[in-house]
mmCIF file of C-alpha atoms in Angstrom:
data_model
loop_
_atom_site.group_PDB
_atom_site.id
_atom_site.type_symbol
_atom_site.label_atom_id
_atom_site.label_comp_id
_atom_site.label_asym_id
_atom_site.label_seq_id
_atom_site.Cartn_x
_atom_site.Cartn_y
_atom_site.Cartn_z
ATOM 1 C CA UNK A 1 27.065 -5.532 -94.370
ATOM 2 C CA UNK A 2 23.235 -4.926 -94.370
ATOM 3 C CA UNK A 3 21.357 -8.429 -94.875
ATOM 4 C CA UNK A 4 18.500 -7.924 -97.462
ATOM 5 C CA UNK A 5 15.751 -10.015 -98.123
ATOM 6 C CA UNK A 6 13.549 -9.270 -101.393
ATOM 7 C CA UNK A 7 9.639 -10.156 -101.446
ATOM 8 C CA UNK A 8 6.365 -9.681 -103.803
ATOM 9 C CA UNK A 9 7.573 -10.785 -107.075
ATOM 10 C CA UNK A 10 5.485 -13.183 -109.573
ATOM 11 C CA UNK A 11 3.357 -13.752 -112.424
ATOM 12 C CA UNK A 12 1.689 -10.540 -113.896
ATOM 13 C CA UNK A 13 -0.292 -10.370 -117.359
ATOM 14 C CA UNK A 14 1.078 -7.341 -119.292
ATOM 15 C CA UNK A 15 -0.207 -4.007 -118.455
ATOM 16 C CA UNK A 16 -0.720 -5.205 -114.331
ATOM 17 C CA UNK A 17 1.218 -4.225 -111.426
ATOM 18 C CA UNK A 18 3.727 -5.493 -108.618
ATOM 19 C CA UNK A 19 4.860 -3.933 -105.593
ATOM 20 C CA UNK A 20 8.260 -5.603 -104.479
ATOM 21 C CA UNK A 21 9.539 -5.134 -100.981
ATOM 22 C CA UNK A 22 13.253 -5.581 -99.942
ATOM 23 C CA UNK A 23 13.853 -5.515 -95.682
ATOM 24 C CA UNK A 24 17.328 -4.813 -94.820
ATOM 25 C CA UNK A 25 18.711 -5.457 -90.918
ATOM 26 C CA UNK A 26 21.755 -5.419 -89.441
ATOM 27 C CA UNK A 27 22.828 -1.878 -89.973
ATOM 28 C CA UNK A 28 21.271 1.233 -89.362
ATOM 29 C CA UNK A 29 19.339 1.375 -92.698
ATOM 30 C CA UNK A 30 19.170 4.925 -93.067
ATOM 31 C CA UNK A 31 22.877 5.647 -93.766
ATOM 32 C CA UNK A 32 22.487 3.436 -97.017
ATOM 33 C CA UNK A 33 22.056 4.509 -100.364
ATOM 34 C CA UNK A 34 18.995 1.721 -101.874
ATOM 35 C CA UNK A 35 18.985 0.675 -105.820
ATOM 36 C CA UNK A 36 16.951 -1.955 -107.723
ATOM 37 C CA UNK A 37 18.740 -4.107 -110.043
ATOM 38 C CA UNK A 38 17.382 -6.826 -112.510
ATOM 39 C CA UNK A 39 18.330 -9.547 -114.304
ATOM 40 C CA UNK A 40 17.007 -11.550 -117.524
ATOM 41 C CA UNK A 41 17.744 -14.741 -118.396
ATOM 42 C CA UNK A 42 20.949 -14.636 -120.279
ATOM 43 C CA UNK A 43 21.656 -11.174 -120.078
ATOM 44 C CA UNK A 44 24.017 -9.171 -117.428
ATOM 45 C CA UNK A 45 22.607 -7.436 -114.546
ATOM 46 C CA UNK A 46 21.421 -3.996 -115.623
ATOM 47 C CA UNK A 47 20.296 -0.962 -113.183
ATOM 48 C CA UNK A 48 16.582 -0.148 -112.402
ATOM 49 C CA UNK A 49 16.331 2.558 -109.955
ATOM 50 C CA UNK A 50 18.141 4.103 -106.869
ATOM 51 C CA UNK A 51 16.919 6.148 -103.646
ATOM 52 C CA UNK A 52 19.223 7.997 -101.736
ATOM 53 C CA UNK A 53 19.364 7.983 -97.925
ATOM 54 C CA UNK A 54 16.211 10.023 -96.725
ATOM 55 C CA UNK A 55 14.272 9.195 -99.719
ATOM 56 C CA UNK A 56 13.829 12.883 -101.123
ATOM 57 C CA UNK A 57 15.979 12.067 -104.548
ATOM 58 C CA UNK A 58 15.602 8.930 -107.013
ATOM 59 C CA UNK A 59 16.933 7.736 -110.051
ATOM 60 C CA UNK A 60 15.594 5.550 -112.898
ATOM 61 C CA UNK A 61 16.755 4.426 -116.238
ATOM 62 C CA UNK A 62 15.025 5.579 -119.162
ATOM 63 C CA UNK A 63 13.153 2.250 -119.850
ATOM 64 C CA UNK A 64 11.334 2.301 -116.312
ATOM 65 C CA UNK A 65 10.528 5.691 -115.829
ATOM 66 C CA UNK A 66 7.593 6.936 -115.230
ATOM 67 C CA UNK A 67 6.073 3.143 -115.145
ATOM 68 C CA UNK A 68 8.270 2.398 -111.637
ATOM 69 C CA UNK A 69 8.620 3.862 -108.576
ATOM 70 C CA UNK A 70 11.129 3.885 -105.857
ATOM 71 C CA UNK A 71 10.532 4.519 -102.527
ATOM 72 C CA UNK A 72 11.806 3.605 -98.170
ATOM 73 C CA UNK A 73 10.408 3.293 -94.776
ATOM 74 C CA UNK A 74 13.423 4.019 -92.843
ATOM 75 C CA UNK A 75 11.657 3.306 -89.850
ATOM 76 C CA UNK A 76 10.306 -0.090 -91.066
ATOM 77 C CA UNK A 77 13.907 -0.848 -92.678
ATOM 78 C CA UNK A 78 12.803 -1.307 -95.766
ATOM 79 C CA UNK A 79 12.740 -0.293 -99.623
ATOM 80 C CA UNK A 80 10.052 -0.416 -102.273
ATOM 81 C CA UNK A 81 9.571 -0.757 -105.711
ATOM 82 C CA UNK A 82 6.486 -0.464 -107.521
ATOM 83 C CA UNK A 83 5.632 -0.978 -110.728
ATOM 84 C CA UNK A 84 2.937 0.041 -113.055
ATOM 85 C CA UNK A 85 2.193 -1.259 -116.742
ATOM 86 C CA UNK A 86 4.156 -3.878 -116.632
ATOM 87 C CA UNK A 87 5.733 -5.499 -119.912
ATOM 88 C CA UNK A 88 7.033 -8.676 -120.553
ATOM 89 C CA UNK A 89 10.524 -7.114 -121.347
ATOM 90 C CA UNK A 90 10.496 -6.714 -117.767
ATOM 91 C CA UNK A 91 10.492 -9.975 -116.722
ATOM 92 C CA UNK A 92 13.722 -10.770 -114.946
ATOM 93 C CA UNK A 93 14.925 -11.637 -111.225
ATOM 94 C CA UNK A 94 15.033 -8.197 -109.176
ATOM 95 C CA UNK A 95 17.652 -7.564 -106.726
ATOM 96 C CA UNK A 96 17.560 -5.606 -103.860
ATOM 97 C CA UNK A 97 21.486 -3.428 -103.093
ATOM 98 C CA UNK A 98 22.319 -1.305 -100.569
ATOM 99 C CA UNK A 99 25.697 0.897 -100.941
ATOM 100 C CA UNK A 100 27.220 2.968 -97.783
ATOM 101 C CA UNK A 101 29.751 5.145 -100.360
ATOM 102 C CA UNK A 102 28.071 7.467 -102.601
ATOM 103 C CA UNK A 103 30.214 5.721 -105.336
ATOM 104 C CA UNK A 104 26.570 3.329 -104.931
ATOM 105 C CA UNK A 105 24.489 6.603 -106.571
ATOM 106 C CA UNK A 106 27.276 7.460 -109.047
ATOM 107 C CA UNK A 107 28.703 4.793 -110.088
ATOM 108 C CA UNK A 108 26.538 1.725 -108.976
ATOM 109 C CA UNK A 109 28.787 0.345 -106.742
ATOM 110 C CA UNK A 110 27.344 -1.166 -103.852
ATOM 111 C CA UNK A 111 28.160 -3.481 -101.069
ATOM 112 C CA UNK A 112 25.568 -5.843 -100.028
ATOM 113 C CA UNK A 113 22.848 -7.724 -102.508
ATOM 114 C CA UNK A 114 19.706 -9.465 -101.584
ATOM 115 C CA UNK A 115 18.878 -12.934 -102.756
ATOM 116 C CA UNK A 116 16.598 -11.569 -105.786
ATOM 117 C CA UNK A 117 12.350 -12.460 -106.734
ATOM 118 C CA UNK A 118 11.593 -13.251 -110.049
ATOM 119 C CA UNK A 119 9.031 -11.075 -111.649
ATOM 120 C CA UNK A 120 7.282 -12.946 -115.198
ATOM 121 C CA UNK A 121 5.024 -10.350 -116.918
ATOM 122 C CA UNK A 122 3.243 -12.784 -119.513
ATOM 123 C CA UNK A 123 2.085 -11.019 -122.687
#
């Protein structure tokens, strides 16, 4: 299992920016498919966006795209996620995954899950 430790989330006004960082070890990084997940209070963990191994294809859903971006250092172990024009409907606790089948791109299944960073976007 990769170990995965999220960083950089906090208070935003609407319309600002955050850059999280999530720094997996353990494993050889590389071989691991990446995805940011969120979760608001009182609602179930929905998908945010998804990098495959070398970086050269990502995935968002609809209501991030073109605001976020996903990206990895796989020589620095680790997986970004910033994002632009923030809204308070984004406010949630982000988790870092990282899945070694890719049943993780397809089907969001992956194996190991980072401790999360709440992100508040205040309107």
């Amino acid at each position: 299992q990769v170990l995965l430790v999220e960083s950089g989330g906090g208070l935003v006004q609407a319309g600002g920016s955050l850059r999280l960082s999530c720094a997996g070890s353990g494993v050889v990084f590389s071989r691991y498919i990446m995805g940011w997940f969120r979760q608001a209070r009182g609602k179930e963990r929905e998908f945010v966006a998804a990098i495959n191994w070398t970086g050269e294809h990502t995935n968002y859903d609809d209501s991030v795209r073109g605001r976020f971006t996903i990206s990895r250092d796989n020589a620095k172990n680790v997986v970004y996620l910033q994002m632009n024009s923030l809204k308070p409907d984004d406010t949630a606790v982000y988790y870092c995954a990282a899945g070694a089948s890719p049943r993780a791109w397809s089907l969001n299944e992956y194996d190991s899950w980072g401790q999360g960073t709440q992100v508040t976007v205040s309107s």
